């Protein structure tokens, strides 16, 4: 019962905010936004944005559940407890309790009009309540954002984070102009749902450089038009959990 109460509390917190990766020794339950390393169900681990590595001690249990297949490079939120003993070569040895895989893609640098047109064709609306480090997280390597939209089948939905090199703009010299595009692939709008999506922005290192952050443009569901928001680079703010499509072991 205590574990269930703790899981519920952390999951509720995750629905409302991005917070620092919880890895204090005194905490019985920990949560962190991580990158998956490896695609073998019996040979994978996780890495945080602080370069902490997590050895999953209960891989056999996870694999036997049949509910989760790791995917190399995919962002995910994990809930776990830590063992006192260490696994050589890893920061932590953990028992994985819950994992929420996130939609993960590389940012795209559009270099031709044809490529840009294909990426932005049939763009659909999203909702996003901008609160710095609450609904978005920007590091030098990844950009994660919690968005909402009406959908029936999430598997049909695609997202693109685009740097337009065809007709580049500079709205603010301290921020890199990027466009977030949502394509629903003909999915019929149904219940409103939110999800966390992540983009690997390592390929934008030169463009992002020493800028403070990004100027994000997207088609807003409420305003019925394109709007832009400024998102600053965060310190080590990470998402502890998301009770959306999580697998519990």
mmCIF file of C-alpha atoms in Angstrom:
data_model
loop_
_atom_site.group_PDB
_atom_site.id
_atom_site.type_symbol
_atom_site.label_atom_id
_atom_site.label_comp_id
_atom_site.label_asym_id
_atom_site.label_seq_id
_atom_site.Cartn_x
_atom_site.Cartn_y
_atom_site.Cartn_z
ATOM 1 C CA UNK A 1 0.000 0.000 0.000
ATOM 2 C CA UNK A 2 2.832 2.389 0.847
ATOM 3 C CA UNK A 3 4.418 1.820 -2.588
ATOM 4 C CA UNK A 4 1.101 2.503 -4.322
ATOM 5 C CA UNK A 5 0.643 5.741 -2.388
ATOM 6 C CA UNK A 6 4.167 6.856 -3.302
ATOM 7 C CA UNK A 7 3.650 5.985 -6.964
ATOM 8 C CA UNK A 8 0.404 7.932 -7.043
ATOM 9 C CA UNK A 9 2.010 10.960 -5.412
ATOM 10 C CA UNK A 10 4.934 11.098 -7.819
ATOM 11 C CA UNK A 11 2.667 10.460 -10.817
ATOM 12 C CA UNK A 12 0.414 13.342 -9.772
ATOM 13 C CA UNK A 13 3.442 15.613 -9.443
ATOM 14 C CA UNK A 14 4.556 14.573 -12.917
ATOM 15 C CA UNK A 15 1.275 15.582 -14.488
ATOM 16 C CA UNK A 16 1.827 19.120 -13.331
ATOM 17 C CA UNK A 17 5.533 19.905 -13.516
ATOM 18 C CA UNK A 18 9.080 19.300 -14.625
ATOM 19 C CA UNK A 19 11.338 19.067 -11.576
ATOM 20 C CA UNK A 20 14.939 18.173 -10.867
ATOM 21 C CA UNK A 21 15.895 14.545 -11.245
ATOM 22 C CA UNK A 22 15.291 13.049 -7.817
ATOM 23 C CA UNK A 23 18.256 10.900 -6.855
ATOM 24 C CA UNK A 24 18.783 11.718 -3.207
ATOM 25 C CA UNK A 25 20.063 8.828 -1.117
ATOM 26 C CA UNK A 26 17.350 9.474 1.480
ATOM 27 C CA UNK A 27 14.469 9.036 -0.952
ATOM 28 C CA UNK A 28 12.946 5.535 -1.148
ATOM 29 C CA UNK A 29 11.329 6.291 -4.511
ATOM 30 C CA UNK A 30 13.144 8.186 -7.248
ATOM 31 C CA UNK A 31 12.155 9.589 -10.623
ATOM 32 C CA UNK A 32 14.124 10.891 -13.574
ATOM 33 C CA UNK A 33 13.880 11.863 -17.232
ATOM 34 C CA UNK A 34 16.454 9.698 -19.010
ATOM 35 C CA UNK A 35 17.729 8.478 -22.355
ATOM 36 C CA UNK A 36 17.487 4.762 -23.082
ATOM 37 C CA UNK A 37 20.747 3.034 -23.974
ATOM 38 C CA UNK A 38 20.318 -0.249 -25.855
ATOM 39 C CA UNK A 39 17.352 -2.030 -27.427
ATOM 40 C CA UNK A 40 17.857 -5.525 -26.013
ATOM 41 C CA UNK A 41 15.290 -6.303 -23.310
ATOM 42 C CA UNK A 42 17.984 -8.080 -21.310
ATOM 43 C CA UNK A 43 20.811 -5.651 -22.021
ATOM 44 C CA UNK A 44 19.869 -1.997 -21.643
ATOM 45 C CA UNK A 45 20.417 0.827 -19.174
ATOM 46 C CA UNK A 46 19.514 4.489 -18.766
ATOM 47 C CA UNK A 47 21.482 7.731 -18.725
ATOM 48 C CA UNK A 48 20.384 11.047 -17.239
ATOM 49 C CA UNK A 49 21.227 14.496 -18.575
ATOM 50 C CA UNK A 50 23.697 14.786 -15.695
ATOM 51 C CA UNK A 51 25.591 11.770 -17.132
ATOM 52 C CA UNK A 52 24.375 9.512 -14.332
ATOM 53 C CA UNK A 53 23.982 5.909 -15.475
ATOM 54 C CA UNK A 54 21.355 3.486 -14.166
ATOM 55 C CA UNK A 55 21.875 -0.284 -14.170
ATOM 56 C CA UNK A 56 18.486 -2.051 -14.192
ATOM 57 C CA UNK A 57 18.815 -5.058 -11.904
ATOM 58 C CA UNK A 58 15.358 -6.505 -12.605
ATOM 59 C CA UNK A 59 15.595 -6.750 -16.414
ATOM 60 C CA UNK A 60 14.252 -10.312 -16.377
ATOM 61 C CA UNK A 61 11.155 -9.169 -14.535
ATOM 62 C CA UNK A 62 10.680 -6.257 -16.913
ATOM 63 C CA UNK A 63 11.095 -8.496 -19.975
ATOM 64 C CA UNK A 64 8.696 -11.107 -18.543
ATOM 65 C CA UNK A 65 5.993 -8.468 -18.107
ATOM 66 C CA UNK A 66 5.768 -8.148 -21.910
ATOM 67 C CA UNK A 67 4.680 -4.532 -21.603
ATOM 68 C CA UNK A 68 7.914 -2.691 -22.385
ATOM 69 C CA UNK A 69 10.533 -2.906 -25.108
ATOM 70 C CA UNK A 70 13.511 -0.563 -24.714
ATOM 71 C CA UNK A 71 14.485 1.499 -27.737
ATOM 72 C CA UNK A 72 17.970 2.935 -28.014
ATOM 73 C CA UNK A 73 17.969 6.735 -27.903
ATOM 74 C CA UNK A 74 14.354 7.034 -26.763
ATOM 75 C CA UNK A 75 13.585 9.428 -23.952
ATOM 76 C CA UNK A 76 11.646 8.007 -21.033
ATOM 77 C CA UNK A 77 10.618 8.778 -17.498
ATOM 78 C CA UNK A 78 11.492 6.148 -14.931
ATOM 79 C CA UNK A 79 10.441 5.498 -11.352
ATOM 80 C CA UNK A 80 12.795 3.339 -9.349
ATOM 81 C CA UNK A 81 14.309 2.406 -6.019
ATOM 82 C CA UNK A 82 18.063 2.186 -5.503
ATOM 83 C CA UNK A 83 20.147 -0.646 -4.130
ATOM 84 C CA UNK A 84 22.827 0.143 -1.594
ATOM 85 C CA UNK A 85 25.403 -1.928 -3.455
ATOM 86 C CA UNK A 86 26.805 -0.672 -6.748
ATOM 87 C CA UNK A 87 27.138 -2.247 -10.168
ATOM 88 C CA UNK A 88 30.668 -1.689 -11.573
ATOM 89 C CA UNK A 89 30.660 0.973 -14.292
ATOM 90 C CA UNK A 90 27.322 2.527 -13.314
ATOM 91 C CA UNK A 91 26.313 5.389 -11.038
ATOM 92 C CA UNK A 92 23.302 3.578 -9.606
ATOM 93 C CA UNK A 93 21.961 0.048 -9.427
ATOM 94 C CA UNK A 94 18.169 0.262 -9.493
ATOM 95 C CA UNK A 95 14.962 -1.714 -9.383
ATOM 96 C CA UNK A 96 12.768 -0.334 -12.166
ATOM 97 C CA UNK A 97 9.175 0.161 -10.991
ATOM 98 C CA UNK A 98 7.608 2.195 -13.780
ATOM 99 C CA UNK A 99 8.642 3.537 -17.178
ATOM 100 C CA UNK A 100 6.933 5.996 -19.491
ATOM 101 C CA UNK A 101 8.477 6.060 -22.991
ATOM 102 C CA UNK A 102 8.222 9.427 -24.740
ATOM 103 C CA UNK A 103 7.849 10.186 -28.446
ATOM 104 C CA UNK A 104 11.430 10.959 -29.501
ATOM 105 C CA UNK A 105 12.766 12.340 -32.772
ATOM 106 C CA UNK A 106 15.789 14.275 -33.984
ATOM 107 C CA UNK A 107 15.357 17.954 -34.708
ATOM 108 C CA UNK A 108 15.329 18.646 -38.451
ATOM 109 C CA UNK A 109 17.358 21.238 -40.342
ATOM 110 C CA UNK A 110 15.289 22.016 -43.440
ATOM 111 C CA UNK A 111 17.618 22.890 -46.308
ATOM 112 C CA UNK A 112 15.296 22.809 -49.354
ATOM 113 C CA UNK A 113 11.820 24.238 -50.050
ATOM 114 C CA UNK A 114 10.569 20.734 -50.855
ATOM 115 C CA UNK A 115 11.773 19.310 -47.542
ATOM 116 C CA UNK A 116 10.247 22.226 -45.629
ATOM 117 C CA UNK A 117 6.917 21.817 -47.422
ATOM 118 C CA UNK A 118 6.757 18.099 -46.625
ATOM 119 C CA UNK A 119 7.518 18.697 -42.962
ATOM 120 C CA UNK A 120 4.887 21.407 -42.547
ATOM 121 C CA UNK A 121 2.149 19.912 -44.745
ATOM 122 C CA UNK A 122 -1.253 19.513 -43.063
ATOM 123 C CA UNK A 123 -0.052 20.908 -39.751
ATOM 124 C CA UNK A 124 -2.537 20.377 -36.930
ATOM 125 C CA UNK A 125 -3.155 22.353 -33.756
ATOM 126 C CA UNK A 126 -1.778 21.736 -30.277
ATOM 127 C CA UNK A 127 -2.303 23.285 -26.876
ATOM 128 C CA UNK A 128 0.602 24.309 -24.702
ATOM 129 C CA UNK A 129 0.575 26.241 -21.450
ATOM 130 C CA UNK A 130 4.015 27.811 -21.303
ATOM 131 C CA UNK A 131 5.562 27.846 -17.846
ATOM 132 C CA UNK A 132 9.343 27.710 -17.823
ATOM 133 C CA UNK A 133 10.655 24.404 -16.432
ATOM 134 C CA UNK A 134 7.074 23.360 -15.684
ATOM 135 C CA UNK A 135 5.835 22.300 -19.109
ATOM 136 C CA UNK A 136 9.090 22.340 -21.061
ATOM 137 C CA UNK A 137 12.741 21.494 -20.565
ATOM 138 C CA UNK A 138 15.625 22.608 -22.788
ATOM 139 C CA UNK A 139 19.211 21.400 -22.448
ATOM 140 C CA UNK A 140 22.068 21.531 -24.939
ATOM 141 C CA UNK A 141 21.155 18.039 -26.159
ATOM 142 C CA UNK A 142 17.399 17.603 -25.719
ATOM 143 C CA UNK A 143 14.166 19.581 -25.832
ATOM 144 C CA UNK A 144 11.123 18.095 -24.089
ATOM 145 C CA UNK A 145 7.669 19.618 -23.980
ATOM 146 C CA UNK A 146 4.239 18.639 -22.654
ATOM 147 C CA UNK A 147 1.555 19.335 -25.251
ATOM 148 C CA UNK A 148 -2.124 18.567 -25.640
ATOM 149 C CA UNK A 149 -4.492 17.913 -28.538
ATOM 150 C CA UNK A 150 -7.637 15.980 -29.387
ATOM 151 C CA UNK A 151 -6.946 12.504 -30.670
ATOM 152 C CA UNK A 152 -8.278 9.005 -31.043
ATOM 153 C CA UNK A 153 -5.106 7.086 -31.907
ATOM 154 C CA UNK A 154 -1.833 8.587 -30.643
ATOM 155 C CA UNK A 155 0.235 6.212 -32.775
ATOM 156 C CA UNK A 156 -0.798 8.163 -35.890
ATOM 157 C CA UNK A 157 0.555 11.461 -34.619
ATOM 158 C CA UNK A 158 3.940 12.807 -35.691
ATOM 159 C CA UNK A 159 5.901 15.823 -34.554
ATOM 160 C CA UNK A 160 8.741 17.797 -36.106
ATOM 161 C CA UNK A 161 11.021 20.375 -34.525
ATOM 162 C CA UNK A 162 12.316 22.381 -37.479
ATOM 163 C CA UNK A 163 15.120 24.829 -38.019
ATOM 164 C CA UNK A 164 14.287 26.621 -41.259
ATOM 165 C CA UNK A 165 17.514 27.137 -43.184
ATOM 166 C CA UNK A 166 15.586 27.910 -46.394
ATOM 167 C CA UNK A 167 14.189 31.208 -45.130
ATOM 168 C CA UNK A 168 15.923 31.679 -41.756
ATOM 169 C CA UNK A 169 14.585 34.287 -39.339
ATOM 170 C CA UNK A 170 15.945 35.921 -36.214
ATOM 171 C CA UNK A 171 13.091 37.252 -34.126
ATOM 172 C CA UNK A 172 15.368 37.793 -31.140
ATOM 173 C CA UNK A 173 19.182 37.634 -31.388
ATOM 174 C CA UNK A 174 19.382 35.794 -28.043
ATOM 175 C CA UNK A 175 17.072 32.976 -29.158
ATOM 176 C CA UNK A 176 17.083 30.466 -32.001
ATOM 177 C CA UNK A 177 13.872 30.431 -34.059
ATOM 178 C CA UNK A 178 12.402 26.911 -34.249
ATOM 179 C CA UNK A 179 9.033 25.612 -35.391
ATOM 180 C CA UNK A 180 7.091 22.762 -33.776
ATOM 181 C CA UNK A 181 4.787 20.985 -36.230
ATOM 182 C CA UNK A 182 2.130 18.426 -35.337
ATOM 183 C CA UNK A 183 0.664 16.128 -38.028
ATOM 184 C CA UNK A 184 -2.251 13.858 -37.088
ATOM 185 C CA UNK A 185 -2.204 11.627 -40.214
ATOM 186 C CA UNK A 186 -5.985 11.749 -40.542
ATOM 187 C CA UNK A 187 -6.739 10.757 -36.954
ATOM 188 C CA UNK A 188 -10.259 11.771 -35.951
ATOM 189 C CA UNK A 189 -10.331 14.249 -33.050
ATOM 190 C CA UNK A 190 -11.762 12.725 -29.891
ATOM 191 C CA UNK A 191 -10.842 13.119 -26.243
ATOM 192 C CA UNK A 192 -8.264 15.779 -25.333
ATOM 193 C CA UNK A 193 -5.051 14.237 -24.016
ATOM 194 C CA UNK A 194 -1.591 15.450 -23.138
ATOM 195 C CA UNK A 195 1.757 13.805 -23.762
ATOM 196 C CA UNK A 196 5.432 14.566 -23.400
ATOM 197 C CA UNK A 197 7.443 14.627 -26.617
ATOM 198 C CA UNK A 198 11.225 14.951 -26.893
ATOM 199 C CA UNK A 199 13.660 16.008 -29.568
ATOM 200 C CA UNK A 200 17.379 15.384 -29.812
ATOM 201 C CA UNK A 201 18.814 18.797 -30.702
ATOM 202 C CA UNK A 202 22.490 17.821 -30.793
ATOM 203 C CA UNK A 203 22.541 18.638 -34.525
ATOM 204 C CA UNK A 204 21.639 22.257 -33.686
ATOM 205 C CA UNK A 205 24.704 22.799 -31.515
ATOM 206 C CA UNK A 206 26.270 25.309 -33.900
ATOM 207 C CA UNK A 207 23.019 27.227 -34.397
ATOM 208 C CA UNK A 208 22.062 27.224 -30.701
ATOM 209 C CA UNK A 209 25.601 28.074 -29.592
ATOM 210 C CA UNK A 210 25.646 30.539 -26.707
ATOM 211 C CA UNK A 211 22.050 31.669 -27.188
ATOM 212 C CA UNK A 212 19.806 31.851 -24.123
ATOM 213 C CA UNK A 213 17.265 29.449 -25.598
ATOM 214 C CA UNK A 214 14.747 29.026 -28.391
ATOM 215 C CA UNK A 215 11.867 31.008 -29.828
ATOM 216 C CA UNK A 216 9.270 28.292 -30.448
ATOM 217 C CA UNK A 217 6.475 28.793 -32.979
ATOM 218 C CA UNK A 218 3.481 26.437 -33.182
ATOM 219 C CA UNK A 219 -0.176 26.381 -34.324
ATOM 220 C CA UNK A 220 -2.107 27.075 -31.139
ATOM 221 C CA UNK A 221 -5.388 25.239 -30.540
ATOM 222 C CA UNK A 222 -6.961 28.019 -28.500
ATOM 223 C CA UNK A 223 -5.766 31.051 -30.457
ATOM 224 C CA UNK A 224 -6.435 29.335 -33.824
ATOM 225 C CA UNK A 225 -3.223 30.840 -35.168
ATOM 226 C CA UNK A 226 0.547 30.509 -34.967
ATOM 227 C CA UNK A 227 2.045 31.938 -31.791
ATOM 228 C CA UNK A 228 5.583 32.038 -30.432
ATOM 229 C CA UNK A 229 7.043 31.609 -26.945
ATOM 230 C CA UNK A 230 10.568 32.073 -25.594
ATOM 231 C CA UNK A 231 12.003 29.041 -23.793
ATOM 232 C CA UNK A 232 15.276 29.448 -21.889
ATOM 233 C CA UNK A 233 17.887 26.763 -21.404
ATOM 234 C CA UNK A 234 17.320 25.057 -18.071
ATOM 235 C CA UNK A 235 19.801 23.871 -15.513
ATOM 236 C CA UNK A 236 19.190 20.213 -14.655
ATOM 237 C CA UNK A 237 15.404 20.234 -14.589
ATOM 238 C CA UNK A 238 13.983 16.853 -15.430
ATOM 239 C CA UNK A 239 10.646 15.136 -15.420
ATOM 240 C CA UNK A 240 10.119 12.557 -12.665
ATOM 241 C CA UNK A 241 7.140 10.657 -14.040
ATOM 242 C CA UNK A 242 4.156 10.847 -16.342
ATOM 243 C CA UNK A 243 1.063 8.765 -15.679
ATOM 244 C CA UNK A 244 0.009 8.701 -19.332
ATOM 245 C CA UNK A 245 1.149 5.469 -20.993
ATOM 246 C CA UNK A 246 3.389 4.116 -18.276
ATOM 247 C CA UNK A 247 4.240 0.489 -17.635
ATOM 248 C CA UNK A 248 4.451 -0.673 -14.018
ATOM 249 C CA UNK A 249 6.369 -3.831 -13.120
#
